[in-house]
CSV table of C-alpha atoms in Angstrom, one decimal:
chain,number,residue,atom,x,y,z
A,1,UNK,CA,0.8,-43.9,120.6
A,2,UNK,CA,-1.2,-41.1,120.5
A,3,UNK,CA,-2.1,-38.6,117.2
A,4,UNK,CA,-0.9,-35.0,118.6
A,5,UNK,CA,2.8,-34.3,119.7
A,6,UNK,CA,4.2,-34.6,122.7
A,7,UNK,CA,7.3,-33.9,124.1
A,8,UNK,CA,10.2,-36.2,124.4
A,9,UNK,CA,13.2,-36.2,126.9
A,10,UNK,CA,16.9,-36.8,127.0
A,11,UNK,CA,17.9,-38.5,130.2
A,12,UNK,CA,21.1,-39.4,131.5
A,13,UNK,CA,22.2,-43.0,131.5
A,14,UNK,CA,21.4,-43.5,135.4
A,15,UNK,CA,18.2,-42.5,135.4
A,16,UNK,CA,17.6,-44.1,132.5
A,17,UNK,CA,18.3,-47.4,134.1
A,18,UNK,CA,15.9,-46.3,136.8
A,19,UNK,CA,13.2,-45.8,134.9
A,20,UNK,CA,13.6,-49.0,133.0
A,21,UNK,CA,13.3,-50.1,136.0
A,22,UNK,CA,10.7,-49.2,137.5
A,23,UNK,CA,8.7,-49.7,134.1
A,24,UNK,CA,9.4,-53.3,134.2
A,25,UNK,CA,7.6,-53.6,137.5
A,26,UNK,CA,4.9,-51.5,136.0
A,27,UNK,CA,4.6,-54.2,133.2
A,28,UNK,CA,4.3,-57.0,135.8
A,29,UNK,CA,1.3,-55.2,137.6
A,30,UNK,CA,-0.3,-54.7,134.1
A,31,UNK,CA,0.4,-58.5,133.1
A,32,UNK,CA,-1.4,-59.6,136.1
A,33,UNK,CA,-5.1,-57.4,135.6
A,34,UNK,CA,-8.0,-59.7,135.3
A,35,UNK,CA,-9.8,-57.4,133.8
A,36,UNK,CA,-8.7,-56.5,129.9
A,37,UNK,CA,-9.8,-53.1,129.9
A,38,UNK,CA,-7.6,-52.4,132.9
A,39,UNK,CA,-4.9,-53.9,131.2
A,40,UNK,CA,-5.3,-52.4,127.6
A,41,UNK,CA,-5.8,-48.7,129.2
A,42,UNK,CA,-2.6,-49.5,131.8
A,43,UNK,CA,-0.1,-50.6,129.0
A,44,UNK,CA,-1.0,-47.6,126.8
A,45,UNK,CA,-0.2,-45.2,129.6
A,46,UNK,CA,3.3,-47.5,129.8
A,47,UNK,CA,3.7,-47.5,126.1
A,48,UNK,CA,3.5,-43.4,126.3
A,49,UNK,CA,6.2,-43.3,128.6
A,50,UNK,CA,8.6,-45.4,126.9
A,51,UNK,CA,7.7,-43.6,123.9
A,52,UNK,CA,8.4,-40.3,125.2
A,53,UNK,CA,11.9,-41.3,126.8
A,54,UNK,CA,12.7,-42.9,124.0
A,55,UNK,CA,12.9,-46.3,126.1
A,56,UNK,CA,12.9,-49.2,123.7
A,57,UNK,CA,9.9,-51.7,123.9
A,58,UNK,CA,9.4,-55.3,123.6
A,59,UNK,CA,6.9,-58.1,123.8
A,60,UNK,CA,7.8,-61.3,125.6
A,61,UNK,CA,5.5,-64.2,124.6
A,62,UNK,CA,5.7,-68.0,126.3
A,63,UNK,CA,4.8,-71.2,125.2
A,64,UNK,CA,3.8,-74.1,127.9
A,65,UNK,CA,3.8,-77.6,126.4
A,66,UNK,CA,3.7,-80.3,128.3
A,67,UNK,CA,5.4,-83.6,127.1
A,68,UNK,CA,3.8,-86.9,127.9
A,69,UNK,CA,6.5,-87.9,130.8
A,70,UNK,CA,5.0,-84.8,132.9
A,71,UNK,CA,8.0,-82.4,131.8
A,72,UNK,CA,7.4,-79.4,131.1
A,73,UNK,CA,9.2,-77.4,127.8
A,74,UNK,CA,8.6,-73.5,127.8
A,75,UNK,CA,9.5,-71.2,125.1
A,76,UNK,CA,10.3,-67.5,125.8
A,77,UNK,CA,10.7,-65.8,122.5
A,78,UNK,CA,11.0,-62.0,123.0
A,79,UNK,CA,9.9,-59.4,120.0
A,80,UNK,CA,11.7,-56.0,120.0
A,81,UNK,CA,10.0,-53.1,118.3
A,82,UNK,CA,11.5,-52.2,115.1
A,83,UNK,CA,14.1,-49.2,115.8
A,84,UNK,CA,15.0,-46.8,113.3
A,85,UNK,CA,18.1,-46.8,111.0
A,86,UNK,CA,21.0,-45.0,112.5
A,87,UNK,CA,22.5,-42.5,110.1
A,88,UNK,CA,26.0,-41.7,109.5
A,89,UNK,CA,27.5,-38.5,108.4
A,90,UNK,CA,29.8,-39.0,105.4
A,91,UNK,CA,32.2,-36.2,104.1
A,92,UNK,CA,32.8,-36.1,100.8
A,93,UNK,CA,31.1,-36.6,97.1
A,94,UNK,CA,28.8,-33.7,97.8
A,95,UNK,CA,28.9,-33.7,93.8
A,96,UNK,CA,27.2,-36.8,93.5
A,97,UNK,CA,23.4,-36.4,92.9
A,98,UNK,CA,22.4,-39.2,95.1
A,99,UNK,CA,23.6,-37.4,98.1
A,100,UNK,CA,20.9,-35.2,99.6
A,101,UNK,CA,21.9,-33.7,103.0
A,102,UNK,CA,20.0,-33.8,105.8
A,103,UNK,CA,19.2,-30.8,107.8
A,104,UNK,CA,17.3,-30.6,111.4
A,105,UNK,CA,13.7,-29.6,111.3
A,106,UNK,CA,13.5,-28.3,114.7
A,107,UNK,CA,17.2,-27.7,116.1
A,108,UNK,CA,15.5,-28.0,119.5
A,109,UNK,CA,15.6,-31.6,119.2
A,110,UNK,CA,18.0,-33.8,120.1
Protein backbone atom coordinates (compact mmCIF):
# COMPACT_ATOMS: atom_id res chain seq x y z
CA UNK A 1 0.00 0.00 0.00
CA UNK A 2 1.86 2.82 0.89
CA UNK A 3 6.05 3.32 1.06
CA UNK A 4 6.49 4.54 4.82
CA UNK A 5 5.41 2.42 7.92
CA UNK A 6 2.48 2.36 9.52
CA UNK A 7 1.22 0.80 12.32
CA UNK A 8 -0.65 -2.37 12.51
CA UNK A 9 -3.22 -3.72 15.12
CA UNK A 10 -4.15 -6.91 16.93
CA UNK A 11 -7.87 -7.17 17.32
CA UNK A 12 -9.86 -9.54 19.04
CA UNK A 13 -11.85 -12.01 17.02
CA UNK A 14 -15.37 -10.03 17.52
CA UNK A 15 -14.32 -7.01 16.39
CA UNK A 16 -12.59 -8.44 13.87
CA UNK A 17 -15.77 -9.82 12.41
CA UNK A 18 -17.14 -6.37 12.71
CA UNK A 19 -14.88 -4.74 10.79
CA UNK A 20 -14.93 -7.35 8.09
CA UNK A 21 -18.01 -6.33 8.08
CA UNK A 22 -18.39 -3.21 7.75
CA UNK A 23 -15.49 -3.26 5.06
CA UNK A 24 -17.57 -5.35 2.87
CA UNK A 25 -20.20 -2.73 2.73
CA UNK A 26 -17.44 -0.28 2.15
CA UNK A 27 -16.42 -2.37 -0.99
CA UNK A 28 -20.11 -2.37 -2.33
CA UNK A 29 -20.25 1.57 -2.13
CA UNK A 30 -16.73 1.58 -3.94
CA UNK A 31 -17.97 -1.04 -6.68
CA UNK A 32 -20.80 1.15 -7.52
CA UNK A 33 -18.68 4.83 -8.28
CA UNK A 34 -19.19 5.92 -11.73
CA UNK A 35 -16.47 7.80 -11.65
CA UNK A 36 -12.88 5.78 -11.63
CA UNK A 37 -11.03 8.18 -9.81
CA UNK A 38 -13.48 7.97 -7.02
CA UNK A 39 -13.21 4.45 -7.12
CA UNK A 40 -9.30 3.93 -7.37
CA UNK A 41 -8.68 6.66 -4.51
CA UNK A 42 -11.80 4.80 -2.25
CA UNK A 43 -10.41 1.22 -2.53
CA UNK A 44 -6.87 2.33 -1.62
CA UNK A 45 -8.09 3.93 1.55
CA UNK A 46 -9.90 0.24 1.99
CA UNK A 47 -6.90 -1.63 0.97
CA UNK A 48 -4.92 0.46 3.92
CA UNK A 49 -7.17 -0.66 6.37
CA UNK A 50 -7.20 -4.16 5.68
CA UNK A 51 -3.64 -3.92 5.43
CA UNK A 52 -3.15 -2.47 8.70
CA UNK A 53 -5.53 -5.04 10.58
CA UNK A 54 -4.08 -7.56 8.93
CA UNK A 55 -7.61 -8.38 7.26
CA UNK A 56 -7.07 -10.65 4.35
CA UNK A 57 -8.11 -9.33 0.81
CA UNK A 58 -9.62 -10.64 -2.22
CA UNK A 59 -10.84 -9.91 -5.66
CA UNK A 60 -14.18 -11.21 -6.86
CA UNK A 61 -14.45 -11.19 -10.70
CA UNK A 62 -17.84 -12.29 -12.76
CA UNK A 63 -18.46 -13.47 -16.04
CA UNK A 64 -22.06 -12.91 -17.75
CA UNK A 65 -22.66 -15.07 -20.92
CA UNK A 66 -25.62 -15.45 -22.25
CA UNK A 67 -26.51 -18.72 -24.12
CA UNK A 68 -28.70 -18.62 -27.15
CA UNK A 69 -32.00 -20.02 -25.31
CA UNK A 70 -31.94 -16.54 -23.22
CA UNK A 71 -30.31 -18.37 -20.04
CA UNK A 72 -28.04 -16.79 -18.52
CA UNK A 73 -24.54 -18.67 -17.10
CA UNK A 74 -22.39 -16.44 -14.56
CA UNK A 75 -19.13 -17.30 -13.26
CA UNK A 76 -17.92 -15.94 -9.84
CA UNK A 77 -14.28 -16.80 -9.49
CA UNK A 78 -12.83 -15.23 -6.38
CA UNK A 79 -8.81 -14.42 -6.14
CA UNK A 80 -7.29 -14.25 -2.61
CA UNK A 81 -4.15 -12.31 -2.11
CA UNK A 82 -1.14 -14.45 -1.65
CA UNK A 83 -0.56 -14.91 2.38
CA UNK A 84 2.64 -15.53 3.76
CA UNK A 85 4.08 -18.93 4.81
CA UNK A 86 3.36 -19.78 8.40
CA UNK A 87 6.40 -20.88 10.27
CA UNK A 88 6.85 -23.56 12.74
CA UNK A 89 9.15 -23.77 15.60
CA UNK A 90 11.07 -26.99 15.52
CA UNK A 91 13.24 -28.23 18.58
CA UNK A 92 16.02 -30.02 17.88
CA UNK A 93 19.15 -30.44 15.20
CA UNK A 94 20.38 -27.00 16.24
CA UNK A 95 23.77 -28.72 14.89
CA UNK A 96 22.69 -28.94 11.54
CA UNK A 97 23.96 -25.89 9.42
CA UNK A 98 20.82 -25.51 7.47
CA UNK A 99 19.06 -24.39 10.56
CA UNK A 100 19.26 -20.71 11.09
CA UNK A 101 17.04 -19.39 13.97
CA UNK A 102 14.93 -16.76 13.68
CA UNK A 103 14.90 -13.91 16.10
CA UNK A 104 12.21 -10.88 16.29
CA UNK A 105 13.31 -7.63 14.97
CA UNK A 106 11.13 -5.44 16.86
CA UNK A 107 9.73 -7.59 19.99
CA UNK A 108 6.95 -4.93 19.90
CA UNK A 109 5.34 -6.75 17.30
CA UNK A 110 3.12 -9.28 17.34
Amino acid sequence: MSDQEHPTYVIDDDTQELLESCMNLAQYIVDIQQDDETAVSMQYELEELAERFNIQRGRVTTTQTTREDGSVDLNIKIEREAQPPKLTVIEGNKEDPKIVPLKPTDPLKP
